[in-house]
Amino acid sequence: MDCSSSLTWIKCLQDAKLWICAIPKKGYRLQGGIEDVDPDDYDLIYFILEEDHYLTMDPGLVHFVLSLTDSVTQGGHFYNSEAFEKTMGARRNEHFYGHLNTNAAHPSNEWILHTLVIVYYQELLAQETS
């Protein structure tokens, strides 16, 4: 699971990888380790990421990656206001279960989100006083 609380982008630079994304049928929620997961609760979507193809993933998306060949990919994270509810859900999930369900912690994202909330709050206050 990518609990970075941001969206993820991936570009395949060489050869191919198989990306398997698990979309929860009942919506995103807090969840612990993989041993607690019922496979019937997910729809699986498969992507073959070939050279020069891009893929973007929502925050907190359960996914698996298989190298079909000796391949090279690059990627990163970004925020999108349309996915902010999923961003906050992924952040909450990492806080409670990040030690169980992700292969990488993203502590700096917490500070980024705190800053965004503070700026949003200050903007709301400025609108009230004007």
Tab-separated table of C-alpha atoms in Angstrom:
chain	number	residue	atom	x	y	z
A	1	MET	CA	0.000	0.000	0.000
A	2	ASP	CA	1.239	3.460	-0.797
A	3	CYS	CA	0.537	5.414	2.379
A	4	SER	CA	2.439	8.480	1.296
A	5	SER	CA	-0.828	10.462	1.384
A	6	SER	CA	-0.020	11.868	-2.030
A	7	LEU	CA	-0.726	10.624	-5.509
A	8	THR	CA	2.009	8.599	-7.181
A	9	TRP	CA	3.247	8.855	-10.755
A	10	ILE	CA	5.334	6.204	-12.468
A	11	LYS	CA	7.008	6.204	-15.873
A	12	CYS	CA	8.516	3.100	-17.418
A	13	LEU	CA	11.905	3.950	-18.904
A	14	GLN	CA	12.857	0.509	-20.181
A	15	ASP	CA	11.046	-2.762	-20.904
A	16	ALA	CA	7.896	-3.615	-18.868
A	17	LYS	CA	6.298	-4.093	-15.458
A	18	LEU	CA	2.908	-5.463	-14.446
A	19	TRP	CA	1.050	-3.171	-12.031
A	20	ILE	CA	-1.862	-4.721	-10.130
A	21	CYS	CA	-4.091	-2.244	-8.299
A	22	ALA	CA	-6.630	-3.435	-5.729
A	23	ILE	CA	-9.689	-1.160	-5.539
A	24	PRO	CA	-11.780	-1.683	-2.376
A	25	LYS	CA	-15.406	-2.546	-3.210
A	26	LYS	CA	-16.643	-0.932	0.014
A	27	GLY	CA	-14.499	2.209	-0.237
A	28	TYR	CA	-11.254	3.133	1.439
A	29	ARG	CA	-11.003	2.541	5.196
A	30	LEU	CA	-8.444	1.933	7.908
A	31	GLN	CA	-6.896	-1.488	7.547
A	32	GLY	CA	-4.040	-3.336	9.157
A	33	GLY	CA	-1.745	-6.081	7.947
A	34	ILE	CA	-2.186	-8.177	4.835
A	35	GLU	CA	-3.262	-11.191	6.899
A	36	ASP	CA	-6.499	-9.315	7.736
A	37	VAL	CA	-7.407	-8.722	4.085
A	38	ASP	CA	-10.221	-10.585	2.334
A	39	PRO	CA	-9.403	-10.745	-1.408
A	40	ASP	CA	-13.136	-10.764	-2.214
A	41	ASP	CA	-13.351	-7.183	-0.868
A	42	TYR	CA	-11.291	-5.871	-3.822
A	43	ASP	CA	-11.581	-5.463	-7.564
A	44	LEU	CA	-8.233	-6.003	-9.282
A	45	ILE	CA	-7.153	-3.828	-12.183
A	46	TYR	CA	-4.089	-4.804	-14.194
A	47	PHE	CA	-1.789	-2.470	-16.127
A	48	ILE	CA	1.174	-3.419	-18.246
A	49	LEU	CA	3.506	-0.471	-18.020
A	50	GLU	CA	5.745	-0.455	-21.082
A	51	GLU	CA	8.480	1.903	-22.177
A	52	ASP	CA	7.369	5.581	-22.165
A	53	HIS	CA	4.026	4.754	-20.514
A	54	TYR	CA	2.855	6.652	-17.433
A	55	LEU	CA	0.618	5.547	-14.576
A	56	THR	CA	-0.807	7.638	-11.742
A	57	MET	CA	-2.243	6.133	-8.569
A	58	ASP	CA	-4.508	7.533	-5.863
A	59	PRO	CA	-3.198	7.940	-2.315
A	60	GLY	CA	-3.400	4.797	-0.196
A	61	LEU	CA	-3.978	2.471	-3.138
A	62	VAL	CA	-3.115	-1.172	-2.484
A	63	HIS	CA	-0.916	-2.338	-5.339
A	64	PHE	CA	1.574	-4.983	-6.381
A	65	VAL	CA	4.311	-4.702	-8.990
A	66	LEU	CA	5.909	-7.527	-10.946
A	67	SER	CA	8.877	-7.058	-13.260
A	68	LEU	CA	8.105	-8.807	-16.527
A	69	THR	CA	11.635	-8.148	-17.777
A	70	ASP	CA	14.737	-6.406	-16.475
A	71	SER	CA	12.987	-3.052	-16.390
A	72	VAL	CA	13.632	0.466	-15.145
A	73	THR	CA	10.974	2.875	-13.874
A	74	GLN	CA	11.023	6.246	-12.192
A	75	GLY	CA	8.351	8.028	-10.241
A	76	GLY	CA	7.395	10.457	-7.576
A	77	HIS	CA	4.566	11.948	-5.567
A	78	PHE	CA	2.275	14.949	-5.969
A	79	TYR	CA	-0.861	16.423	-4.435
A	80	ASN	CA	-4.176	17.073	-6.166
A	81	SER	CA	-7.071	18.963	-4.583
A	82	GLU	CA	-9.596	16.570	-6.150
A	83	ALA	CA	-8.043	13.650	-4.259
A	84	PHE	CA	-7.620	15.414	-0.919
A	85	GLU	CA	-10.173	13.222	0.894
A	86	LYS	CA	-8.200	10.135	-0.161
A	87	THR	CA	-5.003	11.956	0.847
A	88	MET	CA	-6.286	12.445	4.386
A	89	GLY	CA	-7.493	8.835	4.549
A	90	ALA	CA	-4.094	7.524	3.446
A	91	ARG	CA	-2.392	9.772	6.014
A	92	ARG	CA	-4.645	8.402	8.770
A	93	ASN	CA	-3.961	4.851	7.593
A	94	GLU	CA	-0.195	5.404	7.702
A	95	HIS	CA	-0.456	6.878	11.195
A	96	PHE	CA	-2.225	3.803	12.601
A	97	TYR	CA	-0.986	0.977	10.376
A	98	GLY	CA	2.052	2.228	8.436
A	99	HIS	CA	4.323	-0.173	10.315
A	100	LEU	CA	2.243	-3.083	8.943
A	101	ASN	CA	1.029	-2.266	5.468
A	102	THR	CA	3.604	-0.220	3.587
A	103	ASN	CA	7.158	-0.730	2.438
A	104	ALA	CA	8.170	2.921	2.861
A	105	ALA	CA	7.404	5.561	5.475
A	106	HIS	CA	6.889	9.159	4.360
A	107	PRO	CA	7.277	11.298	7.514
A	108	SER	CA	7.901	14.545	5.597
A	109	ASN	CA	4.405	14.349	4.090
A	110	GLU	CA	2.902	14.933	7.520
A	111	TRP	CA	4.601	18.342	7.650
A	112	ILE	CA	3.461	19.185	4.135
A	113	LEU	CA	-0.142	18.358	5.056
A	114	HIS	CA	0.090	20.336	8.309
A	115	THR	CA	1.280	23.342	6.326
A	116	LEU	CA	-1.570	22.982	3.818
A	117	VAL	CA	-4.152	22.814	6.615
A	118	ILE	CA	-2.649	25.874	8.346
A	119	VAL	CA	-2.689	27.898	5.109
A	120	TYR	CA	-6.282	26.825	4.407
A	121	TYR	CA	-7.323	27.776	7.950
A	122	GLN	CA	-5.616	31.168	7.664
A	123	GLU	CA	-7.398	31.783	4.360
A	124	LEU	CA	-10.755	30.962	5.979
A	125	LEU	CA	-10.001	33.385	8.814
A	126	ALA	CA	-9.028	36.110	6.340
A	127	GLN	CA	-12.333	35.655	4.475
A	128	GLU	CA	-14.326	35.915	7.723
A	129	THR	CA	-12.686	39.191	8.743
A	130	SER	CA	-13.050	40.873	5.356
